[in-house]
JSON list of C-alpha atoms in Angstrom, two decimals:
[
{"chain": "A", "resi": 1, "resn": "VAL", "atom": "CA", "xyz": [-84.98, 34.35, -46.69]},
{"chain": "A", "resi": 2, "resn": "ILE", "atom": "CA", "xyz": [-82.16, 32.14, -47.90]},
{"chain": "A", "resi": 3, "resn": "PHE", "atom": "CA", "xyz": [-79.88, 34.51, -48.61]},
{"chain": "A", "resi": 4, "resn": "GLY", "atom": "CA", "xyz": [-80.71, 36.18, -45.11]},
{"chain": "A", "resi": 5, "resn": "ILE", "atom": "CA", "xyz": [-79.82, 32.70, -43.71]},
{"chain": "A", "resi": 6, "resn": "ILE", "atom": "CA", "xyz": [-76.29, 32.89, -45.35]},
{"chain": "A", "resi": 7, "resn": "ILE", "atom": "CA", "xyz": [-75.72, 36.30, -44.18]},
{"chain": "A", "resi": 8, "resn": "ASP", "atom": "CA", "xyz": [-76.31, 35.10, -40.77]},
{"chain": "A", "resi": 9, "resn": "ALA", "atom": "CA", "xyz": [-74.27, 32.32, -41.14]},
{"chain": "A", "resi": 10, "resn": "PHE", "atom": "CA", "xyz": [-71.23, 34.27, -42.57]},
{"chain": "A", "resi": 11, "resn": "GLY", "atom": "CA", "xyz": [-72.07, 36.60, -40.02]},
{"chain": "A", "resi": 12, "resn": "GLN", "atom": "CA", "xyz": [-71.46, 33.74, -37.33]},
{"chain": "A", "resi": 13, "resn": "LEU", "atom": "CA", "xyz": [-68.65, 32.73, -38.80]},
{"chain": "A", "resi": 14, "resn": "ARG", "atom": "CA", "xyz": [-66.45, 35.84, -38.87]},
{"chain": "A", "resi": 15, "resn": "ASN", "atom": "CA", "xyz": [-67.39, 36.26, -35.34]},
{"chain": "A", "resi": 16, "resn": "GLU", "atom": "CA", "xyz": [-65.88, 32.76, -34.53]},
{"chain": "A", "resi": 17, "resn": "LYS", "atom": "CA", "xyz": [-62.95, 33.52, -36.31]},
{"chain": "A", "resi": 18, "resn": "GLU", "atom": "CA", "xyz": [-62.39, 36.79, -34.86]},
{"chain": "A", "resi": 19, "resn": "GLU", "atom": "CA", "xyz": [-62.66, 34.94, -31.38]},
{"chain": "A", "resi": 20, "resn": "VAL", "atom": "CA", "xyz": [-60.35, 32.48, -32.57]},
{"chain": "A", "resi": 21, "resn": "GLU", "atom": "CA", "xyz": [-57.72, 35.13, -33.53]},
{"chain": "A", "resi": 22, "resn": "LYS", "atom": "CA", "xyz": [-58.25, 36.82, -30.23]},
{"chain": "A", "resi": 23, "resn": "MET", "atom": "CA", "xyz": [-57.91, 33.77, -28.10]},
{"chain": "A", "resi": 24, "resn": "LEU", "atom": "CA", "xyz": [-54.54, 33.12, -29.98]},
{"chain": "A", "resi": 25, "resn": "LEU", "atom": "CA", "xyz": [-53.20, 36.29, -29.36]},
{"chain": "A", "resi": 26, "resn": "ASP", "atom": "CA", "xyz": [-52.98, 35.60, -25.59]},
{"chain": "A", "resi": 27, "resn": "THR", "atom": "CA", "xyz": [-53.29, 31.87, -25.45]},
{"chain": "A", "resi": 28, "resn": "CYS", "atom": "CA", "xyz": [-50.45, 29.27, -26.90]},
{"chain": "A", "resi": 29, "resn": "PHE", "atom": "CA", "xyz": [-51.44, 27.19, -29.41]},
{"chain": "A", "resi": 30, "resn": "ILE", "atom": "CA", "xyz": [-49.52, 24.46, -28.31]},
{"chain": "A", "resi": 31, "resn": "CYS", "atom": "CA", "xyz": [-49.86, 24.20, -24.69]},
{"chain": "A", "resi": 32, "resn": "GLY", "atom": "CA", "xyz": [-52.85, 26.51, -23.97]},
{"chain": "A", "resi": 33, "resn": "GLN", "atom": "CA", "xyz": [-51.10, 28.60, -21.41]},
{"chain": "A", "resi": 34, "resn": "ALA", "atom": "CA", "xyz": [-52.34, 32.25, -21.02]},
{"chain": "A", "resi": 35, "resn": "ARG", "atom": "CA", "xyz": [-50.14, 35.52, -21.77]},
{"chain": "A", "resi": 36, "resn": "HIS", "atom": "CA", "xyz": [-50.56, 36.69, -18.33]},
{"chain": "A", "resi": 37, "resn": "VAL", "atom": "CA", "xyz": [-48.88, 33.23, -17.21]},
{"chain": "A", "resi": 38, "resn": "PHE", "atom": "CA", "xyz": [-45.70, 34.70, -18.53]},
{"chain": "A", "resi": 39, "resn": "GLN", "atom": "CA", "xyz": [-45.62, 37.86, -16.60]},
{"chain": "A", "resi": 40, "resn": "ASP", "atom": "CA", "xyz": [-44.39, 36.16, -13.62]},
{"chain": "A", "resi": 41, "resn": "PRO", "atom": "CA", "xyz": [-41.50, 37.51, -12.65]},
{"chain": "A", "resi": 42, "resn": "LYS", "atom": "CA", "xyz": [-39.66, 33.93, -12.46]},
{"chain": "A", "resi": 43, "resn": "ILE", "atom": "CA", "xyz": [-40.43, 33.18, -15.73]},
{"chain": "A", "resi": 44, "resn": "THR", "atom": "CA", "xyz": [-37.55, 34.04, -18.07]},
{"chain": "A", "resi": 45, "resn": "THR", "atom": "CA", "xyz": [-39.27, 34.08, -21.57]},
{"chain": "A", "resi": 46, "resn": "THR", "atom": "CA", "xyz": [-42.07, 36.28, -22.74]},
{"chain": "A", "resi": 47, "resn": "PHE", "atom": "CA", "xyz": [-45.42, 34.96, -23.89]},
{"chain": "A", "resi": 48, "resn": "ASP", "atom": "CA", "xyz": [-43.88, 36.41, -27.62]},
{"chain": "A", "resi": 49, "resn": "THR", "atom": "CA", "xyz": [-40.89, 34.37, -27.24]},
{"chain": "A", "resi": 50, "resn": "HIS", "atom": "CA", "xyz": [-42.49, 31.20, -26.04]},
{"chain": "A", "resi": 51, "resn": "VAL", "atom": "CA", "xyz": [-45.00, 31.31, -28.81]},
{"chain": "A", "resi": 52, "resn": "HIS", "atom": "CA", "xyz": [-42.32, 32.13, -32.02]},
{"chain": "A", "resi": 53, "resn": "GLN", "atom": "CA", "xyz": [-39.76, 29.92, -30.40]},
{"chain": "A", "resi": 54, "resn": "GLU", "atom": "CA", "xyz": [-40.34, 27.49, -27.64]},
{"chain": "A", "resi": 55, "resn": "HIS", "atom": "CA", "xyz": [-44.03, 26.23, -28.91]},
{"chain": "A", "resi": 56, "resn": "LYS", "atom": "CA", "xyz": [-43.84, 27.39, -32.47]},
{"chain": "A", "resi": 57, "resn": "VAL", "atom": "CA", "xyz": [-46.65, 25.90, -34.31]},
{"chain": "A", "resi": 58, "resn": "LEU", "atom": "CA", "xyz": [-44.52, 25.03, -37.37]},
{"chain": "A", "resi": 59, "resn": "ASN", "atom": "CA", "xyz": [-42.08, 22.82, -35.50]},
{"chain": "A", "resi": 60, "resn": "TYR", "atom": "CA", "xyz": [-44.92, 20.69, -34.29]},
{"chain": "A", "resi": 61, "resn": "LEU", "atom": "CA", "xyz": [-46.25, 20.50, -37.67]},
{"chain": "A", "resi": 62, "resn": "CYS", "atom": "CA", "xyz": [-42.99, 19.85, -39.55]},
{"chain": "A", "resi": 63, "resn": "PHE", "atom": "CA", "xyz": [-42.05, 17.34, -36.66]},
{"chain": "A", "resi": 64, "resn": "ILE", "atom": "CA", "xyz": [-45.46, 15.30, -37.29]},
{"chain": "A", "resi": 65, "resn": "VAL", "atom": "CA", "xyz": [-44.76, 15.52, -41.39]},
{"chain": "A", "resi": 66, "resn": "TYR", "atom": "CA", "xyz": [-41.19, 14.14, -40.77]},
{"chain": "A", "resi": 67, "resn": "ILE", "atom": "CA", "xyz": [-42.28, 11.07, -38.58]},
{"chain": "A", "resi": 68, "resn": "CYS", "atom": "CA", "xyz": [-45.34, 10.33, -41.24]},
{"chain": "A", "resi": 69, "resn": "LEU", "atom": "CA", "xyz": [-42.79, 10.43, -43.79]},
{"chain": "A", "resi": 70, "resn": "LYS", "atom": "CA", "xyz": [-39.96, 8.49, -42.07]},
{"chain": "A", "resi": 71, "resn": "LYS", "atom": "CA", "xyz": [-39.28, 4.85, -42.63]},
{"chain": "A", "resi": 72, "resn": "LYS", "atom": "CA", "xyz": [-41.40, 3.00, -39.62]},
{"chain": "A", "resi": 73, "resn": "THR", "atom": "CA", "xyz": [-38.36, 1.02, -39.06]},
{"chain": "A", "resi": 74, "resn": "GLU", "atom": "CA", "xyz": [-35.97, 4.26, -38.44]},
{"chain": "A", "resi": 75, "resn": "LEU", "atom": "CA", "xyz": [-38.48, 5.83, -35.84]},
{"chain": "A", "resi": 76, "resn": "THR", "atom": "CA", "xyz": [-36.83, 6.16, -32.51]},
{"chain": "A", "resi": 77, "resn": "GLY", "atom": "CA", "xyz": [-39.26, 5.14, -29.48]},
{"chain": "A", "resi": 78, "resn": "THR", "atom": "CA", "xyz": [-40.53, 8.67, -29.30]},
{"chain": "A", "resi": 79, "resn": "GLU", "atom": "CA", "xyz": [-41.21, 9.13, -32.48]},
{"chain": "A", "resi": 80, "resn": "GLN", "atom": "CA", "xyz": [-43.10, 5.87, -32.52]},
{"chain": "A", "resi": 81, "resn": "TYR", "atom": "CA", "xyz": [-45.06, 6.58, -29.80]},
{"chain": "A", "resi": 82, "resn": "VAL", "atom": "CA", "xyz": [-46.23, 10.38, -31.32]},
{"chain": "A", "resi": 83, "resn": "LEU", "atom": "CA", "xyz": [-47.16, 8.33, -34.70]},
{"chain": "A", "resi": 84, "resn": "THR", "atom": "CA", "xyz": [-49.28, 5.79, -32.72]},
{"chain": "A", "resi": 85, "resn": "GLN", "atom": "CA", "xyz": [-51.11, 8.43, -31.00]},
{"chain": "A", "resi": 86, "resn": "LEU", "atom": "CA", "xyz": [-51.66, 10.55, -33.79]},
{"chain": "A", "resi": 87, "resn": "GLN", "atom": "CA", "xyz": [-52.87, 7.37, -35.51]},
{"chain": "A", "resi": 88, "resn": "ARG", "atom": "CA", "xyz": [-55.26, 7.19, -32.77]},
{"chain": "A", "resi": 89, "resn": "GLY", "atom": "CA", "xyz": [-56.36, 10.48, -32.88]},
{"chain": "A", "resi": 90, "resn": "ARG", "atom": "CA", "xyz": [-54.60, 11.52, -29.53]},
{"chain": "A", "resi": 91, "resn": "LEU", "atom": "CA", "xyz": [-53.02, 14.48, -28.45]},
{"chain": "A", "resi": 92, "resn": "ASP", "atom": "CA", "xyz": [-51.71, 13.30, -25.41]},
{"chain": "A", "resi": 93, "resn": "TRP", "atom": "CA", "xyz": [-47.98, 14.27, -26.22]},
{"chain": "A", "resi": 94, "resn": "PHE", "atom": "CA", "xyz": [-48.98, 17.75, -26.54]},
{"chain": "A", "resi": 95, "resn": "PRO", "atom": "CA", "xyz": [-47.70, 19.61, -23.57]},
{"chain": "A", "resi": 96, "resn": "MET", "atom": "CA", "xyz": [-51.05, 20.78, -22.28]},
{"chain": "A", "resi": 97, "resn": "GLY", "atom": "CA", "xyz": [-50.84, 23.48, -19.84]},
{"chain": "A", "resi": 98, "resn": "ARG", "atom": "CA", "xyz": [-46.96, 23.03, -19.82]},
{"chain": "A", "resi": 99, "resn": "ALA", "atom": "CA", "xyz": [-43.74, 24.35, -20.96]},
{"chain": "A", "resi": 100, "resn": "LEU", "atom": "CA", "xyz": [-40.55, 24.09, -19.50]},
{"chain": "A", "resi": 101, "resn": "VAL", "atom": "CA", "xyz": [-40.12, 27.58, -18.45]},
{"chain": "A", "resi": 102, "resn": "THR", "atom": "CA", "xyz": [-43.09, 27.55, -16.33]},
{"chain": "A", "resi": 103, "resn": "ASP", "atom": "CA", "xyz": [-42.66, 24.11, -14.98]},
{"chain": "A", "resi": 104, "resn": "MET", "atom": "CA", "xyz": [-39.13, 25.28, -13.90]},
{"chain": "A", "resi": 105, "resn": "ALA", "atom": "CA", "xyz": [-40.84, 28.68, -12.22]},
{"chain": "A", "resi": 106, "resn": "SER", "atom": "CA", "xyz": [-43.06, 26.43, -10.29]},
{"chain": "A", "resi": 107, "resn": "GLN", "atom": "CA", "xyz": [-40.11, 23.98, -9.44]},
{"chain": "A", "resi": 108, "resn": "MET", "atom": "CA", "xyz": [-38.31, 27.21, -8.54]},
{"chain": "A", "resi": 109, "resn": "LYS", "atom": "CA", "xyz": [-40.92, 27.82, -5.34]},
{"chain": "A", "resi": 110, "resn": "SER", "atom": "CA", "xyz": [-40.10, 24.23, -4.24]},
{"chain": "A", "resi": 111, "resn": "THR", "atom": "CA", "xyz": [-36.45, 23.90, -4.53]},
{"chain": "A", "resi": 112, "resn": "PRO", "atom": "CA", "xyz": [-33.99, 27.15, -4.88]},
{"chain": "A", "resi": 113, "resn": "ALA", "atom": "CA", "xyz": [-31.25, 24.57, -5.82]},
{"chain": "A", "resi": 114, "resn": "ALA", "atom": "CA", "xyz": [-33.40, 24.18, -9.16]},
{"chain": "A", "resi": 115, "resn": "ALA", "atom": "CA", "xyz": [-33.64, 27.93, -9.19]},
{"chain": "A", "resi": 116, "resn": "ASP", "atom": "CA", "xyz": [-29.89, 28.46, -9.27]},
{"chain": "A", "resi": 117, "resn": "TRP", "atom": "CA", "xyz": [-29.27, 25.79, -11.57]},
{"chain": "A", "resi": 118, "resn": "TYR", "atom": "CA", "xyz": [-31.78, 26.89, -14.07]},
{"chain": "A", "resi": 119, "resn": "GLN", "atom": "CA", "xyz": [-30.80, 30.93, -13.73]},
{"chain": "A", "resi": 120, "resn": "HIS", "atom": "CA", "xyz": [-27.32, 29.81, -14.00]},
{"chain": "A", "resi": 121, "resn": "HIS", "atom": "CA", "xyz": [-27.56, 27.26, -17.29]},
{"chain": "A", "resi": 122, "resn": "HIS", "atom": "CA", "xyz": [-30.24, 29.77, -18.81]},
{"chain": "A", "resi": 123, "resn": "HIS", "atom": "CA", "xyz": [-27.98, 32.51, -18.54]},
{"chain": "A", "resi": 124, "resn": "HIS", "atom": "CA", "xyz": [-24.85, 30.63, -20.01]},
{"chain": "A", "resi": 125, "resn": "HIS", "atom": "CA", "xyz": [-27.30, 29.52, -22.89]},
{"chain": "A", "resi": 126, "resn": "HIS", "atom": "CA", "xyz": [-28.98, 32.73, -24.14]},
{"chain": "A", "resi": 127, "resn": "HIS", "atom": "CA", "xyz": [-25.79, 35.05, -23.34]},
{"chain": "A", "resi": 128, "resn": "ARG", "atom": "CA", "xyz": [-22.99, 33.95, -25.36]},
{"chain": "A", "resi": 129, "resn": "THR", "atom": "CA", "xyz": [-19.81, 36.10, -26.46]},
{"chain": "A", "resi": 130, "resn": "ALA", "atom": "CA", "xyz": [-18.86, 36.31, -30.08]},
{"chain": "A", "resi": 131, "resn": "ALA", "atom": "CA", "xyz": [-15.67, 34.36, -28.72]},
{"chain": "A", "resi": 132, "resn": "GLU", "atom": "CA", "xyz": [-17.76, 31.39, -27.54]},
{"chain": "A", "resi": 133, "resn": "GLU", "atom": "CA", "xyz": [-19.83, 31.11, -30.55]}
]
């Protein structure tokens, strides 16, 4: 009977693990936005680029380790804020439901000038020639 319970428990854990893995394939761990959000033509970043560059989990982890190891007297205002939030067990500093690219896309709907600025800025930022490097 106990063996059966253990097998069931492992089965349940495996199912939960598969659900989490499936969710992470289509949801950004940092901001929680779904893959389909990035299919909007106004958003210039793919979901894969977003999760591997813009909201890379390792970058957040390294930042957390960095501010935890840094001398308290040398912390910037932002670093101090994040450290305080971490010590309180809060994740308010995480961009829940937000990303620069999706925020820009929603601003573009209301202000064409922002769209023009972003397109111009984004284009030059990502497409430098070898001579400009």
